[in-house]
């Protein structure tokens, strides 16, 4: 049995039976780095695969807090410190009822390789809680954040572990978490990224993930000598941070993003989604997407209950480019089949692992340009790295400076992946290129640092 099947088998036998998304993420990486492992014996001699798939540390804790009625509420809190070979643990916090240790392990594992690709000196981690900010008052969110940080602060620090936002954690939550960290430690340091601008946040951090997705897609099209996204119909899922700024950048470059979605359904607006209205609905009013049609009566809202046959509404709309930006495993084999038969030419993952394994395999087999999340959405964490640099030097970069650095980072990631994929015999396989390039960087550091 070789090291890949041995590792997968042992994960299945241990706790991975319930950690299905973690197993999926590990399997996708291990299968695609096989050409590297068979070319260089040092990775097996140093047991890198076995060491990489086990987190350095998993912290789980109880979060008790008082709601507005003064009733006691209890949630689970987590931080997975996965690997710090390249720098302090770095990765977002997710607040969503679906959060459990398996989902956070998948996200933390992906984060290790993503962060390696950025070229910034950061390791990989992830955390969060099954707390649902939806329907809670600002005061309740603040009380929860304070209680959550009451344990987390013991494990993080500007050179130890630097969390950021993710699903359910935006500027409001990061602000409360930062205030709590300061209260518990008396330290004013860059311990969280995605902070509001007036106390240490970086310009362009909010936009970075979505803008980076489009910079990456544009680089891919360029390196394939294909026509650009200008005037092309694009479909986007999600209507949170990543989706909104993906849509905004698509419009800036002259593309026509015609969809967005949330947990209640999706909007099809053939004239192009209004990203400013989405900001109001999702960041200020925090309401469902159906309200979009109050302002644009010609746009069509389809409720999630009307989706047919396991297919997800957004992916039934014909498009040149598809951008899944909501959540994991939201684009299935059935959706991929729909997209391909409707002529899709490029699929770029904005969310983490939004495409199921069989759907990814189909895109690759059919020669569709496919950008995996760990490359395409790395712009967010790259700019988080820039925020850490600015905090450490007490400096402030302009929007233009950050944007230019972001564009350069996405270009370098793309070029590195294409070169790596070419070196291993398949220049169009961005999944293999990203996994090998990220793994190699982390593995070489682990070898150099010893055990
Ligand atoms: P947000 O919380 O801002 O938005 C998430 C969006 O996805 C919302 O529209 C939400 O709908 C929708 N959504 C979430 N879960 C589901 C579900 N099960 N079914 C349908 N829709 C769903 O999160 P982000 O935009 O920050 O994150 C989106 C994805 O991007 C995640 O995979 C995240 O890990 C990834 N990512 C985020 C980065 C960042 O910088 N924020 C960086 C890199 C990756 P609703 O409004 O109804 O809840």
mmCIF file of N, CA and C in Angstrom, residues 161-236:
data_model
loop_
_atom_site.group_PDB
_atom_site.id
_atom_site.type_symbol
_atom_site.label_atom_id
_atom_site.label_comp_id
_atom_site.label_asym_id
_atom_site.label_seq_id
_atom_site.Cartn_x
_atom_site.Cartn_y
_atom_site.Cartn_z
ATOM 1 N N UNK A 161 -1.136 33.168 16.160
ATOM 2 C CA UNK A 161 -2.305 32.726 15.400
ATOM 3 C C UNK A 161 -3.162 33.965 15.184
ATOM 4 N N UNK A 162 -3.460 34.259 13.914
ATOM 5 C CA UNK A 162 -4.144 35.513 13.565
ATOM 6 C C UNK A 162 -5.440 35.200 12.804
ATOM 7 N N UNK A 163 -6.575 35.065 13.504
ATOM 8 C CA UNK A 163 -7.833 34.766 12.814
ATOM 9 C C UNK A 163 -8.346 35.946 11.974
ATOM 10 N N UNK A 164 -9.324 35.643 11.106
ATOM 11 C CA UNK A 164 -9.982 36.671 10.275
ATOM 12 C C UNK A 164 -11.454 36.299 10.189
ATOM 13 N N UNK A 165 -12.179 36.878 9.218
ATOM 14 C CA UNK A 165 -13.597 36.556 9.048
ATOM 15 C C UNK A 165 -13.804 35.385 8.105
ATOM 16 N N UNK A 166 -15.022 34.939 8.029
ATOM 17 C CA UNK A 166 -15.470 33.924 7.066
ATOM 18 C C UNK A 166 -17.001 34.009 7.080
ATOM 19 N N UNK A 167 -17.700 32.951 6.733
ATOM 20 C CA UNK A 167 -19.160 33.013 6.727
ATOM 21 C C UNK A 167 -19.658 33.457 8.104
ATOM 22 N N UNK A 168 -20.515 34.461 8.128
ATOM 23 C CA UNK A 168 -21.122 34.924 9.386
ATOM 24 C C UNK A 168 -20.219 35.813 10.223
ATOM 25 N N UNK A 169 -18.999 36.042 9.777
ATOM 26 C CA UNK A 169 -18.080 36.916 10.532
ATOM 27 C C UNK A 169 -17.570 38.007 9.591
ATOM 28 N N UNK A 170 -18.134 39.193 9.733
ATOM 29 C CA UNK A 170 -17.725 40.342 8.920
ATOM 30 C C UNK A 170 -17.138 41.418 9.818
ATOM 31 N N UNK A 171 -17.141 42.658 9.324
ATOM 32 C CA UNK A 171 -16.521 43.768 10.063
ATOM 33 C C UNK A 171 -17.108 43.939 11.459
ATOM 34 N N UNK A 172 -18.451 43.780 11.587
ATOM 35 C CA UNK A 172 -19.086 43.963 12.903
ATOM 36 C C UNK A 172 -18.515 42.951 13.907
ATOM 37 N N UNK A 173 -18.481 41.695 13.524
ATOM 38 C CA UNK A 173 -18.025 40.652 14.457
ATOM 39 C C UNK A 173 -16.536 40.824 14.764
ATOM 40 N N UNK A 174 -15.736 41.149 13.729
ATOM 41 C CA UNK A 174 -14.292 41.317 13.958
ATOM 42 C C UNK A 174 -14.061 42.479 14.929
ATOM 43 N N UNK A 175 -14.854 43.550 14.783
ATOM 44 C CA UNK A 175 -14.735 44.689 15.708
ATOM 45 C C UNK A 175 -14.988 44.254 17.151
ATOM 46 N N UNK A 176 -16.079 43.530 17.384
ATOM 47 C CA UNK A 176 -16.396 43.076 18.746
ATOM 48 C C UNK A 176 -15.322 42.109 19.268
ATOM 49 N N UNK A 177 -14.855 41.233 18.392
ATOM 50 C CA UNK A 177 -13.831 40.253 18.827
ATOM 51 C C UNK A 177 -12.541 40.982 19.199
ATOM 52 N N UNK A 178 -12.212 42.008 18.405
ATOM 53 C CA UNK A 178 -10.975 42.752 18.679
ATOM 54 C C UNK A 178 -11.088 43.503 20.013
ATOM 55 N N UNK A 179 -12.260 44.122 20.225
ATOM 56 C CA UNK A 179 -12.487 44.835 21.495
ATOM 57 C C UNK A 179 -12.347 43.883 22.675
ATOM 58 N N UNK A 180 -12.872 42.674 22.526
ATOM 59 C CA UNK A 180 -12.797 41.690 23.611
ATOM 60 C C UNK A 180 -11.345 41.252 23.848
ATOM 61 N N UNK A 181 -10.597 41.025 22.759
ATOM 62 C CA UNK A 181 -9.193 40.604 22.901
ATOM 63 C C UNK A 181 -8.406 41.650 23.683
ATOM 64 N N UNK A 182 -8.650 42.913 23.325
ATOM 65 C CA UNK A 182 -7.971 44.035 23.983
ATOM 66 C C UNK A 182 -8.343 44.071 25.472
ATOM 67 N N UNK A 183 -9.629 43.845 25.746
ATOM 68 C CA UNK A 183 -10.082 43.899 27.144
ATOM 69 C C UNK A 183 -9.434 42.777 27.963
ATOM 70 N N UNK A 184 -9.296 41.581 27.366
ATOM 71 C CA UNK A 184 -8.739 40.455 28.125
ATOM 72 C C UNK A 184 -7.223 40.526 28.270
ATOM 73 N N UNK A 185 -6.532 41.159 27.295
ATOM 74 C CA UNK A 185 -5.068 41.078 27.288
ATOM 75 C C UNK A 185 -4.375 42.418 27.504
ATOM 76 N N UNK A 186 -5.085 43.514 27.363
ATOM 77 C CA UNK A 186 -4.504 44.870 27.346
ATOM 78 C C UNK A 186 -3.509 45.054 26.203
ATOM 79 N N UNK A 187 -3.583 44.226 25.196
ATOM 80 C CA UNK A 187 -2.642 44.351 24.066
ATOM 81 C C UNK A 187 -3.360 44.927 22.849
ATOM 82 N N UNK A 188 -2.722 45.901 22.229
ATOM 83 C CA UNK A 188 -3.255 46.487 20.989
ATOM 84 C C UNK A 188 -2.333 46.021 19.869
ATOM 85 N N UNK A 189 -2.662 44.907 19.246
ATOM 86 C CA UNK A 189 -1.750 44.333 18.247
ATOM 87 C C UNK A 189 -2.562 43.700 17.120
ATOM 88 N N UNK A 190 -1.875 43.410 16.024
ATOM 89 C CA UNK A 190 -2.558 42.875 14.836
ATOM 90 C C UNK A 190 -2.930 41.413 14.992
ATOM 91 N N UNK A 191 -3.834 41.130 15.926
ATOM 92 C CA UNK A 191 -4.177 39.741 16.236
ATOM 93 C C UNK A 191 -5.341 39.232 15.391
ATOM 94 N N UNK A 192 -6.068 40.152 14.764
ATOM 95 C CA UNK A 192 -7.160 39.765 13.870
ATOM 96 C C UNK A 192 -7.001 40.579 12.597
ATOM 97 N N UNK A 193 -7.394 40.011 11.465
ATOM 98 C CA UNK A 193 -7.423 40.824 10.240
ATOM 99 C C UNK A 193 -8.871 40.948 9.767
ATOM 100 N N UNK A 194 -9.064 41.937 8.860
ATOM 101 C CA UNK A 194 -10.430 42.267 8.458
ATOM 102 C C UNK A 194 -11.025 43.271 9.426
ATOM 103 N N UNK A 195 -10.150 43.985 10.136
ATOM 104 C CA UNK A 195 -10.623 44.974 11.111
ATOM 105 C C UNK A 195 -11.194 46.190 10.370
ATOM 106 N N UNK A 196 -12.134 46.899 11.012
ATOM 107 C CA UNK A 196 -12.588 48.156 10.407
ATOM 108 C C UNK A 196 -11.403 49.104 10.178
ATOM 109 N N UNK A 197 -11.566 49.999 9.187
ATOM 110 C CA UNK A 197 -10.429 50.822 8.749
ATOM 111 C C UNK A 197 -9.877 51.742 9.822
ATOM 112 N N UNK A 198 -10.774 52.206 10.738
ATOM 113 C CA UNK A 198 -10.296 53.217 11.682
ATOM 114 C C UNK A 198 -9.559 52.633 12.876
ATOM 115 N N UNK A 199 -9.442 51.311 12.985
ATOM 116 C CA UNK A 199 -8.503 50.801 13.989
ATOM 117 C C UNK A 199 -7.681 49.620 13.473
ATOM 118 N N UNK A 200 -6.928 49.895 12.430
ATOM 119 C CA UNK A 200 -5.917 48.925 12.001
ATOM 120 C C UNK A 200 -6.277 48.062 10.815
ATOM 121 N N UNK A 201 -7.483 48.260 10.259
ATOM 122 C CA UNK A 201 -7.836 47.491 9.071
ATOM 123 C C UNK A 201 -7.088 47.976 7.846
ATOM 124 N N UNK A 202 -6.980 47.096 6.841
ATOM 125 C CA UNK A 202 -6.320 47.503 5.596
ATOM 126 C C UNK A 202 -7.369 47.924 4.588
ATOM 127 N N UNK A 203 -7.076 48.994 3.860
ATOM 128 C CA UNK A 203 -7.914 49.332 2.715
ATOM 129 C C UNK A 203 -7.927 48.126 1.788
ATOM 130 N N UNK A 204 -9.046 47.878 1.151
ATOM 131 C CA UNK A 204 -9.208 46.812 0.157
ATOM 132 C C UNK A 204 -9.320 45.396 0.739
ATOM 133 N N UNK A 205 -9.271 45.238 2.091
ATOM 134 C CA UNK A 205 -9.412 43.872 2.611
ATOM 135 C C UNK A 205 -10.817 43.341 2.330
ATOM 136 N N UNK A 206 -11.825 44.229 2.490
ATOM 137 C CA UNK A 206 -13.211 43.796 2.268
ATOM 138 C C UNK A 206 -13.404 43.289 0.841
ATOM 139 N N UNK A 207 -12.788 43.998 -0.110
ATOM 140 C CA UNK A 207 -12.986 43.667 -1.516
ATOM 141 C C UNK A 207 -12.086 42.528 -1.982
ATOM 142 N N UNK A 208 -11.021 42.235 -1.210
ATOM 143 C CA UNK A 208 -9.881 41.471 -1.747
ATOM 144 C C UNK A 208 -10.230 40.081 -2.284
ATOM 145 N N UNK A 209 -11.067 39.335 -1.555
ATOM 146 C CA UNK A 209 -11.303 37.958 -2.013
ATOM 147 C C UNK A 209 -12.020 37.966 -3.361
ATOM 148 N N UNK A 210 -13.118 38.741 -3.441
ATOM 149 C CA UNK A 210 -13.890 38.779 -4.684
ATOM 150 C C UNK A 210 -13.100 39.374 -5.843
ATOM 151 N N UNK A 211 -12.407 40.472 -5.595
ATOM 152 C CA UNK A 211 -11.609 41.073 -6.673
ATOM 153 C C UNK A 211 -10.519 40.083 -7.126
ATOM 154 N N UNK A 212 -9.915 39.420 -6.134
ATOM 155 C CA UNK A 212 -8.845 38.461 -6.451
ATOM 156 C C UNK A 212 -9.352 37.322 -7.324
ATOM 157 N N UNK A 213 -10.591 36.895 -7.075
ATOM 158 C CA UNK A 213 -11.193 35.813 -7.879
ATOM 159 C C UNK A 213 -11.206 36.223 -9.360
ATOM 160 N N UNK A 214 -11.596 37.476 -9.604
ATOM 161 C CA UNK A 214 -11.697 37.928 -11.006
ATOM 162 C C UNK A 214 -10.300 38.170 -11.595
ATOM 163 N N UNK A 215 -9.367 38.678 -10.776
ATOM 164 C CA UNK A 215 -7.994 38.827 -11.298
ATOM 165 C C UNK A 215 -7.450 37.455 -11.697
ATOM 166 N N UNK A 216 -7.749 36.448 -10.859
ATOM 167 C CA UNK A 216 -7.228 35.110 -11.153
ATOM 168 C C UNK A 216 -7.871 34.550 -12.436
ATOM 169 N N UNK A 217 -9.204 34.680 -12.543
ATOM 170 C CA UNK A 217 -9.893 34.168 -13.740
ATOM 171 C C UNK A 217 -9.347 34.857 -14.990
ATOM 172 N N UNK A 218 -9.101 36.159 -14.888
ATOM 173 C CA UNK A 218 -8.592 36.903 -16.049
ATOM 174 C C UNK A 218 -7.198 36.412 -16.434
ATOM 175 N N UNK A 219 -6.364 36.127 -15.428
ATOM 176 C CA UNK A 219 -5.021 35.585 -15.706
ATOM 177 C C UNK A 219 -5.112 34.238 -16.418
ATOM 178 N N UNK A 220 -6.034 33.392 -15.944
ATOM 179 C CA UNK A 220 -6.200 32.065 -16.577
ATOM 180 C C UNK A 220 -6.571 32.208 -18.049
ATOM 181 N N UNK A 221 -7.538 33.095 -18.312
ATOM 182 C CA UNK A 221 -7.987 33.272 -19.699
ATOM 183 C C UNK A 221 -6.847 33.797 -20.556
ATOM 184 N N UNK A 222 -6.057 34.700 -19.967
ATOM 185 C CA UNK A 222 -4.918 35.262 -20.704
ATOM 186 C C UNK A 222 -3.907 34.165 -21.028
ATOM 187 N N UNK A 223 -3.602 33.341 -20.035
ATOM 188 C CA UNK A 223 -2.555 32.339 -20.290
ATOM 189 C C UNK A 223 -3.038 31.267 -21.257
ATOM 190 N N UNK A 224 -4.345 31.167 -21.457
ATOM 191 C CA UNK A 224 -4.884 30.206 -22.434
ATOM 192 C C UNK A 224 -5.155 30.876 -23.784
ATOM 193 N N UNK A 225 -4.774 32.171 -23.892
ATOM 194 C CA UNK A 225 -5.079 32.951 -25.098
ATOM 195 C C UNK A 225 -6.563 32.946 -25.434
ATOM 196 N N UNK A 226 -7.403 32.949 -24.399
ATOM 197 C CA UNK A 226 -8.850 32.997 -24.646
ATOM 198 C C UNK A 226 -9.332 34.436 -24.507
ATOM 199 N N UNK A 227 -10.527 34.725 -25.037
ATOM 200 C CA UNK A 227 -11.022 36.094 -24.923
ATOM 201 C C UNK A 227 -11.354 36.407 -23.465
ATOM 202 N N UNK A 228 -11.326 37.701 -23.138
ATOM 203 C CA UNK A 228 -11.495 38.121 -21.742
ATOM 204 C C UNK A 228 -12.962 38.006 -21.302
ATOM 205 N N UNK A 229 -13.221 38.381 -20.047
ATOM 206 C CA UNK A 229 -14.591 38.296 -19.512
ATOM 207 C C UNK A 229 -15.484 39.447 -19.986
ATOM 208 N N UNK A 230 -14.876 40.430 -20.644
ATOM 209 C CA UNK A 230 -15.653 41.602 -21.067
ATOM 210 C C UNK A 230 -16.857 41.182 -21.934
ATOM 211 N N UNK A 231 -18.022 41.720 -21.624
ATOM 212 C CA UNK A 231 -19.290 41.441 -22.324
ATOM 213 C C UNK A 231 -19.801 40.019 -22.131
ATOM 214 N N UNK A 232 -19.133 39.220 -21.297
ATOM 215 C CA UNK A 232 -19.563 37.823 -21.157
ATOM 216 C C UNK A 232 -20.602 37.699 -20.033
ATOM 217 N N UNK A 233 -21.567 36.789 -20.250
ATOM 218 C CA UNK A 233 -22.558 36.481 -19.211
ATOM 219 C C UNK A 233 -21.890 35.594 -18.165
ATOM 220 N N UNK A 234 -22.032 35.970 -16.902
ATOM 221 C CA UNK A 234 -21.435 35.180 -15.818
ATOM 222 C C UNK A 234 -22.500 34.882 -14.765
ATOM 223 N N UNK A 235 -22.378 33.718 -14.144
ATOM 224 C CA UNK A 235 -23.274 33.393 -13.027
ATOM 225 C C UNK A 235 -22.457 33.330 -11.743
ATOM 226 N N UNK A 236 -23.036 33.877 -10.689
ATOM 227 C CA UNK A 236 -22.367 33.918 -9.385
ATOM 228 C C UNK A 236 -23.360 33.372 -8.362
#
